Amino acid sequence: MQIDWDVEIPMDDGSVVRADVFRPAGEGRHPVLMSYGPYAKGLPFQDGYPVQWQSLVAAYPEILKGSSGRYANWETADPERWVPLGYICIRVDSRGAGRSPGVIDPFSPREAKDFHDCIEWAAGQPWSNGKIGLAGVSYYAATQWMVAATRPAHLAAICPFEGFSDYYRDACRHGGILNTFMKVWYPQQVENVQHGLGARGHINPNTGVPISGPAELGDEEMRANRVDISALHLHSECITDSYYEGRRANLAAIEVPVLSCGNWGGHGLHLRGNVEGYLGAGSAQKWLELHGLEHWTEFYTDYGVALQKRFFDHFLKGEDNGWDREPPLKLQIRHVDRFVERAEHEWPLARTEWTRLYLDAGQRALQPAPASTASHAAFDGLKGTVSFSTAPFEQDMEVTGPLAATLHISTTARDADLFLTVRAFAPDGKEHLIVGAVDPHAPLAQGWLRASHRKLDPQASKPYRPVHAHETVEVLEPGSVYELQVEIWPLCFVFRKGYRLVLTVGSSDFEHDLPGPHPQIYGKEMRGCSVLLHDHPDDRTAERFAGQTTLHTGGEGHASFLLLPVIPATR
């Protein structure tokens, strides 16, 4: 393997970004797999994220088959596994991060333009066959949707693996409620490797040089070279705010083949975008794969590498390997104790039996028909919940697809934040929690809505997937009853006979009741939502939200219900 360190790629404004190029030794032209992002190309996975690395290789030793792991990098392709397959791996430090100078502005139009230029640069190199594919997880997936929409001439295929496509709805504000993930992520994973740290930062053990550049900048200059992402998110509540301009992928403009790989357990960051990206992409050839396990796992396993290899071999090498005849959907169907792979042809599945379960506040029940008698349930507007349960299922029941809820609420406050959680309980009364993308004990599905953001986008909305406009804030009149349509991110689970489905409606993030001590990330306990929380005190002020929220069910005009995508058993 030939490694070219810190190759400078010129940008249109006279700046440069730097890349490491891993390629087959000797002559020849090869297809390129590229990633572009701010996590520092020179920071080995095992040095930057030792806990995740150790658990990954212990559970899946196949990841080190044929690889020393020394060049493995967080959420990007391991060149020791891909270069022997005839690929060139290029990792680019985005502007302002790692070895690339400039100002860090995540998910900005400037980043998309830089990424576009990197793709075209790679296509013109003497070792490139002119076909560029994009591979990577999370940040390295989200930027793929953005740059593909700019239509670089030599972009041949993209495989966004667990990465959002709608910056506002998927990542920043769930249903209009501020997600504080990036507030804690930014200093830990981006500022920590910002260009200008010099010797104060990490050292690349493969080269002996600082991963964040040789220059050492002062604190004030470092601050000036990065946007204040936390303040920008807090003060940009609506999608029409100037901050979001140019930061949401124009999916319809994407033309290249797409393999979108999402995680069933990725509520809050790593699921909705893969599904919506697949649906919205203008590409004539596109596929959707949905799996489980931890956020990064399947990208590195034999399953994930083989999946990506077939896709890229077909579109970057021109191999007639049958990929173009694959069904559009590959779903890992979640059972209580395993996953079962199944091919499908459309999303939602055409045979879905859309099933309403009506809330009965008096009985705390979910039932097939609306209650004839009106009832209500009240909970604290800042930290309260109420739960509704089905009867034990009389036979196994599969629920796969998007969900939605129609709720009727009133409040004594000016606004209300709603947190919906779909849960499974076994016959012994214990909750069945899953391994989520970023939490080891997560519920099945979640949805969110700020009541003042209740206005729908009628053109984008479906009965099973309401889409809110998020253009204005319409405060509530205390005591008045409002009908709200709430999007719940997709779910896949086969409820065993005797299991119950429970819908919890509350005013704060879900927390399981497992005994501690609980694992932590970024200094926060993982209680079911990891760090994908909505806990900024200035976004959820007592002045705006303190009070009592009341959920109205049954009777005339208050038929609150959960819409489930039930998949009939095959005969």
Coordinates of C-alpha atoms in Angstrom, one line a residue:
M1 CA 0.0 0.0 0.0
Q2 CA 1.3 3.4 -1.0
I3 CA 0.4 6.2 1.5
D4 CA 0.6 9.8 0.6
W5 CA 0.3 12.0 3.7
D6 CA -1.0 15.5 3.9
V7 CA -1.7 15.9 0.2
E8 CA -2.9 19.5 -0.4
I9 CA -6.1 20.0 -2.4
P10 CA -6.6 23.5 -3.6
M11 CA -10.0 25.2 -3.0
D12 CA -11.6 27.8 -5.2
D13 CA -10.9 30.7 -2.7
G14 CA -7.2 30.0 -2.5
S15 CA -7.3 27.9 0.6
V16 CA -6.3 24.3 0.8
V17 CA -7.5 21.2 2.6
R18 CA -5.3 18.2 3.3
A19 CA -5.9 14.6 2.6
D20 CA -4.2 11.2 3.3
V21 CA -4.3 9.0 0.2
F22 CA -4.1 5.2 0.6
R23 CA -3.7 3.4 -2.7
P24 CA -2.4 0.2 -4.2
A25 CA 1.3 0.2 -4.8
G26 CA 2.6 0.4 -8.4
E27 CA 1.1 1.6 -11.6
G28 CA -2.6 1.6 -12.5
R29 CA -5.8 3.5 -12.1
H30 CA -8.3 2.6 -9.5
P31 CA -11.7 3.8 -8.2
V32 CA -11.7 6.1 -5.1
L33 CA -13.6 5.9 -1.9
M34 CA -13.6 9.3 -0.2
S35 CA -14.7 10.7 3.1
Y36 CA -14.6 14.4 4.2
G37 CA -15.1 15.6 7.8
P38 CA -13.8 17.2 11.0
Y39 CA -12.7 14.2 13.1
A40 CA -9.0 14.4 12.1
K41 CA -7.8 11.9 9.5
G42 CA -4.6 11.3 11.6
L43 CA -6.4 10.2 14.8
P44 CA -6.5 6.4 14.9
F45 CA -9.8 4.9 16.0
Q46 CA -8.2 3.1 19.0
D47 CA -6.5 6.3 20.2
G48 CA -9.5 8.7 19.8
Y49 CA -12.2 6.3 20.8
P50 CA -10.6 3.5 22.8
V51 CA -13.7 2.2 24.6
Q52 CA -15.7 1.8 21.3
W53 CA -12.7 0.3 19.5
Q54 CA -12.1 -2.3 22.2
S55 CA -15.7 -3.4 22.4
L56 CA -15.9 -3.5 18.6
V57 CA -12.9 -5.7 18.0
A58 CA -13.7 -7.9 21.0
A59 CA -17.3 -8.6 19.7
Y60 CA -16.3 -8.7 16.0
P61 CA -12.7 -9.9 15.5
E62 CA -13.4 -10.2 11.8
I63 CA -12.8 -6.4 11.7
L64 CA -9.1 -7.0 12.0
K65 CA -9.0 -9.8 9.5
G66 CA -6.2 -8.7 7.2
S67 CA -5.8 -5.4 9.0
S68 CA -3.4 -4.2 11.7
G69 CA -5.9 -1.6 12.7
R70 CA -3.2 1.1 12.8
Y71 CA -4.8 3.1 9.9
A72 CA -8.4 2.6 11.0
N73 CA -10.1 5.9 11.6
W74 CA -13.3 6.7 13.4
E75 CA -16.3 6.1 11.1
T76 CA -14.3 5.9 7.8
A77 CA -13.2 3.0 5.6
D78 CA -10.2 1.0 6.9
P79 CA -7.7 1.3 4.0
E80 CA -6.1 -2.0 4.9
R81 CA -9.3 -3.8 4.2
W82 CA -10.2 -1.8 1.1
V83 CA -6.9 -1.1 -0.8
P84 CA -6.3 -4.9 -1.3
L85 CA -9.7 -4.9 -3.0
G86 CA -8.5 -2.5 -5.6
Y87 CA -9.7 0.8 -4.1
I88 CA -8.0 4.0 -3.2
C89 CA -9.1 5.4 0.2
I90 CA -8.9 9.2 0.6
R91 CA -9.6 10.8 3.9
V92 CA -9.9 14.6 3.9
D93 CA -9.8 16.9 6.9
S94 CA -12.5 19.4 6.4
R95 CA -11.7 23.1 6.5
G96 CA -10.6 24.2 10.0
A97 CA -10.1 20.7 11.3
G98 CA -7.1 18.4 11.7
R99 CA -4.4 19.4 9.2
S100 CA -6.7 21.7 7.2
P101 CA -6.6 25.5 8.0
G102 CA -9.6 27.7 8.0
V103 CA -12.9 28.2 9.9
I104 CA -14.9 25.2 11.0
D105 CA -18.6 25.6 10.1
P106 CA -20.2 22.1 10.2
F107 CA -22.7 21.2 7.4
S108 CA -22.3 24.5 5.8
P109 CA -22.6 25.3 2.0
R110 CA -18.8 26.1 2.2
E111 CA -18.2 22.5 3.3
A112 CA -20.3 21.1 0.5
K113 CA -18.4 23.2 -2.0
D114 CA -15.0 22.1 -0.6
F115 CA -16.1 18.5 -0.8
H116 CA -17.3 18.9 -4.4
D117 CA -13.9 20.3 -5.3
C118 CA -12.1 17.4 -3.5
I119 CA -14.1 14.9 -5.6
E120 CA -13.2 16.6 -8.8
W121 CA -9.5 16.9 -7.8
A122 CA -9.4 13.1 -7.0
A123 CA -10.9 12.3 -10.4
G124 CA -8.1 14.1 -12.2
Q125 CA -5.2 12.3 -10.5
P126 CA -3.0 9.9 -12.4
W127 CA -3.8 7.0 -10.1
S128 CA -7.6 7.5 -10.3
N129 CA -10.0 5.8 -12.8
G130 CA -12.2 8.9 -12.6
K131 CA -15.0 7.2 -10.6
I132 CA -15.4 8.5 -7.1
G133 CA -17.6 6.9 -4.5
L134 CA -18.4 8.2 -1.0
A135 CA -18.3 6.0 2.1
G136 CA -18.5 6.8 5.8
V137 CA -20.7 6.9 8.9
S138 CA -22.6 9.7 10.6
Y139 CA -20.9 13.0 9.8
Y140 CA -19.2 11.3 6.8
A141 CA -22.6 10.2 5.7
A142 CA -24.6 13.4 6.2
T143 CA -22.1 15.4 4.0
Q144 CA -22.6 12.8 1.2
W145 CA -26.3 13.9 0.8
M146 CA -25.2 17.5 0.7
V147 CA -22.4 17.2 -1.9
A148 CA -24.2 14.7 -4.1
A149 CA -26.9 17.4 -4.5
T150 CA -24.3 19.7 -6.1
R151 CA -23.7 17.0 -8.8
P152 CA -19.9 16.7 -9.1
A153 CA -19.2 15.4 -12.6
H154 CA -17.1 12.5 -11.4
L155 CA -19.2 11.3 -8.5
A156 CA -20.3 7.8 -9.3
A157 CA -22.1 6.5 -6.2
I158 CA -22.7 7.3 -2.6
C159 CA -23.3 5.1 0.5
P160 CA -24.4 7.3 3.4
F161 CA -24.2 4.9 6.4
E162 CA -26.3 6.1 9.3
G163 CA -26.3 9.8 8.6
F164 CA -29.0 12.5 8.5
S165 CA -30.2 14.2 5.4
D166 CA -32.4 17.0 6.9
Y167 CA -30.2 19.0 9.2
Y168 CA -33.1 20.7 10.9
R169 CA -35.6 17.9 11.4
D170 CA -33.1 15.0 11.8
A171 CA -30.4 16.5 13.9
C172 CA -30.9 20.0 15.3
R173 CA -34.6 20.3 16.2
H174 CA -36.8 17.3 16.6
G175 CA -40.4 18.5 16.1
G176 CA -39.1 22.0 16.8
I177 CA -37.5 21.0 20.1
L178 CA -33.7 21.7 20.4
N179 CA -31.6 18.6 20.4
T180 CA -28.5 19.4 22.6
F181 CA -26.4 16.6 21.2
M182 CA -24.2 19.0 19.2
K183 CA -23.7 21.2 22.2
V184 CA -21.7 18.4 23.9
W185 CA -20.4 16.7 20.7
Y186 CA -18.7 19.8 19.3
P187 CA -16.1 20.4 22.0
Q188 CA -15.5 16.7 22.5
Q189 CA -15.1 15.6 18.9
V190 CA -14.5 18.7 16.8
E191 CA -12.8 21.4 18.9
N192 CA -10.6 18.6 20.3
V193 CA -9.0 18.1 16.9
Q194 CA -9.3 21.7 15.6
H195 CA -6.5 22.9 13.3
G196 CA -4.1 25.1 15.3
L197 CA -3.7 22.9 18.4
G198 CA -0.2 21.8 17.2
A199 CA 1.7 19.9 19.9
R200 CA -1.2 20.5 22.3
G201 CA -3.2 18.0 20.4
H202 CA -2.9 14.4 19.6
I203 CA 0.1 13.0 17.7
N204 CA -0.4 10.7 14.7
P205 CA 1.5 7.5 15.7
N206 CA 2.0 6.6 12.0
T207 CA 3.8 9.8 11.1
G208 CA 4.9 11.3 14.4
V209 CA 3.4 14.7 13.5
P210 CA 0.5 16.6 15.3
I211 CA -2.9 15.6 13.9
S212 CA -4.1 19.2 14.2
G213 CA -1.3 20.9 12.2
P214 CA 2.1 22.2 13.1
A215 CA 0.9 25.7 13.9
E216 CA -0.1 26.5 17.4
L217 CA -2.8 29.2 17.6
G218 CA -3.9 31.1 20.6
D219 CA -7.3 30.6 22.3
E220 CA -8.8 33.7 20.8
E221 CA -7.7 32.8 17.3
M222 CA -9.0 29.3 17.8
R223 CA -12.4 30.6 18.9
A224 CA -12.5 32.9 15.9
N225 CA -11.8 29.9 13.6
R226 CA -14.9 28.0 14.6
V227 CA -18.6 28.9 14.7
D228 CA -20.5 28.9 18.0
I229 CA -22.7 26.0 17.0
S230 CA -24.5 25.8 20.3
A231 CA -25.6 29.5 20.2
L232 CA -26.6 29.2 16.6
H233 CA -28.8 26.2 17.3
L234 CA -30.4 27.8 20.3
H235 CA -31.3 31.1 18.6
S236 CA -32.5 29.5 15.3
E237 CA -35.8 27.9 16.3
C238 CA -37.4 27.9 12.8
I239 CA -36.3 26.3 9.6
T240 CA -36.6 29.7 7.9
D241 CA -34.0 31.3 10.1
S242 CA -30.9 32.3 8.1
Y243 CA -28.6 29.8 9.8
Y244 CA -30.3 26.9 8.1
E245 CA -30.0 28.4 4.6
G246 CA -28.1 26.0 2.4
R247 CA -27.6 23.4 5.2
R248 CA -30.4 21.0 4.1
A249 CA -29.7 18.6 1.3
N250 CA -31.6 19.2 -2.0
L251 CA -32.4 15.5 -2.2
A252 CA -34.3 15.7 -5.5
A253 CA -31.1 17.0 -7.2
I254 CA -29.2 13.8 -6.4
E255 CA -28.7 11.7 -9.6
V256 CA -26.0 9.1 -8.7
P257 CA -26.8 5.6 -7.4
V258 CA -27.5 5.6 -3.7
L259 CA -27.2 2.8 -1.1
S260 CA -28.7 4.4 2.1
C261 CA -27.9 2.3 5.2
G262 CA -29.8 3.2 8.4
N263 CA -30.1 1.9 11.9
W264 CA -33.5 0.9 13.4
G265 CA -32.1 2.0 16.8
G266 CA -31.0 5.3 15.6
H267 CA -33.8 7.5 16.9
G268 CA -32.7 11.1 17.4
L269 CA -29.9 11.1 14.7
H270 CA -29.2 8.0 12.6
L271 CA -32.5 6.7 11.1
R272 CA -35.0 9.3 9.7
G273 CA -32.4 10.8 7.4
N274 CA -31.5 7.5 5.7
V275 CA -35.2 6.7 5.1
E276 CA -36.1 10.2 3.9
G277 CA -32.9 10.4 1.9
Y278 CA -33.7 7.2 0.1
L279 CA -37.3 8.4 -0.6
G280 CA -36.3 11.9 -1.7
A281 CA -33.3 11.2 -3.8
G282 CA -33.8 11.9 -7.4
S283 CA -31.6 8.9 -8.4
A284 CA -33.0 6.3 -10.8
Q285 CA -31.0 3.6 -9.0
K286 CA -31.3 3.6 -5.2
W287 CA -31.5 1.1 -2.4
L288 CA -32.4 1.2 1.3
E289 CA -30.8 -1.1 3.9
L290 CA -31.9 -1.0 7.6
H291 CA -30.1 -2.9 10.4
G292 CA -29.6 -2.8 14.1
L293 CA -26.8 -3.0 16.7
E294 CA -24.5 -0.1 17.7
H295 CA -24.1 3.0 15.5
W296 CA -20.8 2.1 13.9
T297 CA -20.8 -1.7 14.1
E298 CA -22.2 -2.9 10.8
F299 CA -20.1 -0.4 8.8
Y300 CA -17.1 -2.5 9.7
T301 CA -18.4 -6.1 10.0
D302 CA -18.1 -8.6 7.2
Y303 CA -21.8 -8.1 6.5
G304 CA -21.4 -4.3 6.0
V305 CA -18.2 -4.5 4.1
A306 CA -19.6 -7.1 1.7
L307 CA -22.7 -5.0 1.2
Q308 CA -20.7 -1.9 0.3
K309 CA -18.3 -3.8 -1.8
R310 CA -20.9 -5.3 -4.1
F311 CA -22.5 -1.8 -4.5
F312 CA -19.2 0.0 -5.2
D313 CA -17.8 -2.9 -7.4
H314 CA -20.8 -2.5 -9.6
F315 CA -20.8 1.3 -10.0
L316 CA -17.1 2.1 -9.6
K317 CA -15.6 -0.9 -11.3
G318 CA -18.4 -1.8 -13.7
E319 CA -18.6 -5.4 -12.5
D320 CA -21.7 -7.3 -13.5
N321 CA -22.3 -8.8 -10.1
G322 CA -26.1 -8.6 -10.0
W323 CA -26.3 -5.6 -7.8
D324 CA -28.5 -3.8 -10.2
R325 CA -31.0 -6.6 -9.9
E326 CA -31.2 -6.5 -6.1
P327 CA -34.6 -5.6 -4.6
P328 CA -34.7 -1.9 -3.5
L329 CA -35.0 -2.7 0.2
K330 CA -32.9 -5.0 2.5
L331 CA -34.3 -5.1 6.0
Q332 CA -33.0 -6.8 9.1
I333 CA -36.2 -7.6 10.8
R334 CA -35.9 -7.3 14.6
H335 CA -37.2 -10.1 16.7
V336 CA -37.0 -10.4 20.4
D337 CA -33.7 -12.4 20.2
R338 CA -32.4 -12.0 16.6
F339 CA -32.5 -10.3 13.3
V340 CA -33.9 -12.0 10.2
E341 CA -33.0 -10.5 6.8
R342 CA -35.8 -9.9 4.3
A343 CA -36.0 -8.2 0.9
E344 CA -38.8 -5.8 0.2
H345 CA -39.7 -3.6 -2.7
E346 CA -41.2 -0.3 -1.4
W347 CA -41.4 1.9 1.6
P348 CA -43.8 1.8 3.4
L349 CA -44.4 -1.9 2.6
A350 CA -47.4 -2.2 0.2
R351 CA -49.0 -4.9 2.3
T352 CA -49.0 -2.8 5.4
E353 CA -52.3 -2.9 7.4
W354 CA -52.5 0.6 8.8
T355 CA -53.9 0.0 12.3
R356 CA -55.3 2.6 14.7
L357 CA -54.9 2.1 18.4
Y358 CA -57.0 4.6 20.3
L359 CA -56.0 6.2 23.5
D360 CA -58.4 5.8 26.5
A361 CA -57.2 8.1 29.3
G362 CA -59.7 6.7 31.7
Q363 CA -58.4 3.1 31.3
R364 CA -54.8 4.1 30.3
A365 CA -55.4 1.7 27.4
L366 CA -54.7 1.4 23.7
Q367 CA -57.6 -0.2 22.1
P368 CA -59.0 -0.9 18.5
A369 CA -62.0 1.5 18.8
P370 CA -62.3 5.0 20.3
A371 CA -63.9 5.2 23.7
S372 CA -67.4 6.5 23.7
T373 CA -66.9 8.4 26.9
A374 CA -64.5 11.4 27.0
S375 CA -61.7 11.3 29.5
H376 CA -58.4 13.0 30.1
A377 CA -55.0 12.6 31.6
A378 CA -52.8 15.4 32.9
F379 CA -49.1 15.6 33.5
D380 CA -46.5 18.2 34.4
G381 CA -45.5 20.3 31.4
L382 CA -41.8 20.1 32.1
K383 CA -41.3 16.6 33.4
G384 CA -44.3 14.3 33.4
T385 CA -45.6 11.3 31.6
V386 CA -48.7 9.2 31.1
S387 CA -48.7 5.7 29.5
F388 CA -51.2 3.7 27.5
S389 CA -51.0 -0.1 27.0
T390 CA -52.5 -2.7 24.7
A391 CA -53.8 -5.9 26.0
P392 CA -51.3 -8.8 25.7
F393 CA -51.1 -9.8 22.0
E394 CA -52.9 -13.0 21.3
Q395 CA -50.4 -13.9 18.5
D396 CA -47.1 -12.6 17.2
M397 CA -47.4 -9.2 15.5
E398 CA -44.9 -7.5 13.3
V399 CA -44.8 -3.7 13.2
T400 CA -42.4 -2.4 10.5
G401 CA -42.5 1.1 9.0
P402 CA -43.3 4.8 9.9
L403 CA -45.7 5.6 12.7
A404 CA -47.7 8.7 13.6
A405 CA -50.0 9.8 16.4
T406 CA -52.9 12.2 16.5
L407 CA -53.3 13.7 19.9
H408 CA -55.7 16.3 21.4
I409 CA -54.0 18.4 24.1
S410 CA -54.5 21.5 26.1
T411 CA -52.2 23.3 28.5
T412 CA -52.2 25.9 31.2
A413 CA -48.9 27.2 29.7
R414 CA -48.2 29.0 26.5
D415 CA -46.6 26.0 24.8
A416 CA -46.1 22.3 25.2
D417 CA -43.3 19.9 24.2
L418 CA -44.5 16.4 23.6
F419 CA -42.2 13.3 23.8
L420 CA -43.7 10.1 22.5
T421 CA -42.1 6.7 23.2
V422 CA -43.2 3.3 21.8
R423 CA -42.2 0.5 24.1
A424 CA -42.5 -3.3 24.4
F425 CA -43.2 -5.2 27.6
A426 CA -42.8 -8.9 28.1
P427 CA -45.4 -11.1 29.8
D428 CA -43.4 -10.9 33.1
G429 CA -43.9 -7.1 33.1
K430 CA -40.3 -6.2 32.2
E431 CA -39.6 -3.7 29.5
H432 CA -37.9 -5.1 26.4
L433 CA -35.2 -2.6 25.6
I434 CA -33.0 -2.9 22.5
V435 CA -29.4 -2.1 21.7
G436 CA -29.8 1.3 20.2
A437 CA -27.4 3.1 17.9
V438 CA -25.9 5.1 20.8
D439 CA -27.5 3.7 23.9
P440 CA -27.2 0.1 25.1
H441 CA -30.8 0.1 26.5
A442 CA -33.1 2.0 24.2
P443 CA -36.9 1.9 23.6
L444 CA -38.3 0.8 20.2
A445 CA -39.2 4.2 18.7
Q446 CA -39.5 7.9 19.6
G447 CA -41.2 11.0 18.2
W448 CA -41.3 14.6 19.3
L449 CA -43.4 17.8 18.7
R450 CA -43.4 21.3 20.1
A451 CA -47.1 22.2 20.0
S452 CA -46.4 25.8 18.7
H453 CA -44.8 24.1 15.7
R454 CA -48.0 22.1 14.9
K455 CA -48.6 23.6 11.5
L456 CA -48.1 20.9 8.8
D457 CA -46.5 21.1 5.4
P458 CA -49.5 19.7 3.5
Q459 CA -47.5 18.8 0.3
A460 CA -44.9 16.7 2.2
S461 CA -47.2 15.1 4.8
K462 CA -48.7 11.7 4.6
P463 CA -51.1 10.2 7.1
Y464 CA -48.4 7.9 8.4
R465 CA -45.6 10.6 8.3
P466 CA -46.7 14.1 9.1
V467 CA -44.1 16.7 8.2
H468 CA -44.3 20.0 10.0
A469 CA -43.4 23.3 8.3
H470 CA -41.5 24.8 11.2
E471 CA -41.8 28.2 9.6
T472 CA -43.6 30.0 12.5
V473 CA -44.2 29.7 16.2
E474 CA -47.9 29.8 17.1
V475 CA -48.2 29.9 20.9
L476 CA -51.2 28.2 22.5
E477 CA -54.2 29.7 24.2
P478 CA -54.2 28.2 27.8
G479 CA -57.2 25.9 28.2
S480 CA -58.0 25.5 24.5
V481 CA -57.8 22.0 22.9
Y482 CA -55.5 21.5 19.9
E483 CA -55.2 18.6 17.5
L484 CA -51.6 17.7 16.9
Q485 CA -50.1 15.3 14.3
V486 CA -46.9 13.8 15.7
E487 CA -44.3 12.0 13.6
I488 CA -42.7 9.0 15.2
W489 CA -39.5 7.7 13.6
P490 CA -39.7 4.2 12.0
L491 CA -40.0 1.1 14.0
C492 CA -39.3 -2.6 13.3
F493 CA -40.2 -5.2 15.9
V494 CA -42.0 -8.5 16.0
F495 CA -44.0 -8.5 19.2
R496 CA -44.2 -12.0 20.6
K497 CA -47.5 -13.5 21.7
G498 CA -48.1 -12.2 25.2
Y499 CA -46.1 -9.0 24.8
R500 CA -47.7 -5.6 25.1
L501 CA -47.2 -2.4 23.2
V502 CA -47.1 0.7 25.4
L503 CA -47.2 4.4 24.2
T504 CA -45.8 6.8 26.7
V505 CA -46.6 10.5 26.2
G506 CA -44.6 12.9 28.2
S507 CA -42.9 16.3 28.4
S508 CA -39.2 15.2 28.7
D509 CA -36.8 12.6 27.4
F510 CA -37.4 8.9 28.0
E511 CA -35.5 7.3 30.9
H512 CA -35.6 3.6 31.6
D513 CA -35.8 2.4 35.2
L514 CA -32.9 0.0 35.1
P515 CA -30.7 0.1 38.2
G516 CA -27.4 2.0 38.1
P517 CA -24.7 2.8 37.8
H518 CA -25.3 3.8 34.2
P519 CA -22.7 4.2 31.5
Q520 CA -21.8 7.7 30.6
I521 CA -20.9 9.6 27.4
Y522 CA -19.7 13.2 27.4
G523 CA -20.3 13.2 31.2
K524 CA -24.0 12.3 30.8
E525 CA -25.7 9.1 31.9
M526 CA -27.1 6.9 29.2
R527 CA -30.7 6.3 30.3
G528 CA -32.3 5.3 27.0
C529 CA -31.6 8.3 24.8
S530 CA -27.8 8.5 25.3
V531 CA -26.8 12.2 24.7
L532 CA -29.6 12.8 22.1
L533 CA -31.4 14.9 24.7
H534 CA -33.7 18.0 24.7
D535 CA -32.5 19.6 27.9
H536 CA -31.4 23.1 27.2
P537 CA -32.8 25.3 29.9
D538 CA -33.0 28.3 27.6
D539 CA -35.0 26.4 25.0
R540 CA -37.4 24.9 27.4
T541 CA -38.0 27.7 29.9
A542 CA -40.4 27.6 32.8
E543 CA -42.0 30.8 31.5
R544 CA -43.0 29.1 28.3
F545 CA -43.6 25.5 29.3
A546 CA -44.3 25.3 33.1
G547 CA -47.8 24.2 33.8
Q548 CA -50.0 21.2 33.2
T549 CA -50.5 19.5 29.9
T550 CA -53.8 17.6 29.5
L551 CA -54.3 14.8 26.9
H552 CA -57.9 14.4 25.8
T553 CA -59.3 11.1 24.6
G554 CA -62.7 9.7 23.5
G555 CA -66.1 11.3 23.2
E556 CA -67.0 13.8 20.6
G557 CA -64.0 15.1 18.5
H558 CA -61.1 13.9 20.7
A559 CA -60.3 10.5 19.1
S560 CA -56.6 10.5 19.9
F561 CA -54.8 7.5 18.4
L562 CA -51.5 5.8 17.4
L563 CA -51.2 4.7 13.8
L564 CA -49.3 1.5 13.5
P565 CA -47.8 -0.2 10.3
V566 CA -48.8 -3.8 11.0
I567 CA -47.3 -6.3 8.6
P568 CA -49.5 -9.4 8.1
A569 CA -47.9 -12.8 8.7
T570 CA -47.1 -14.6 5.5
R571 CA -49.0 -17.7 4.8

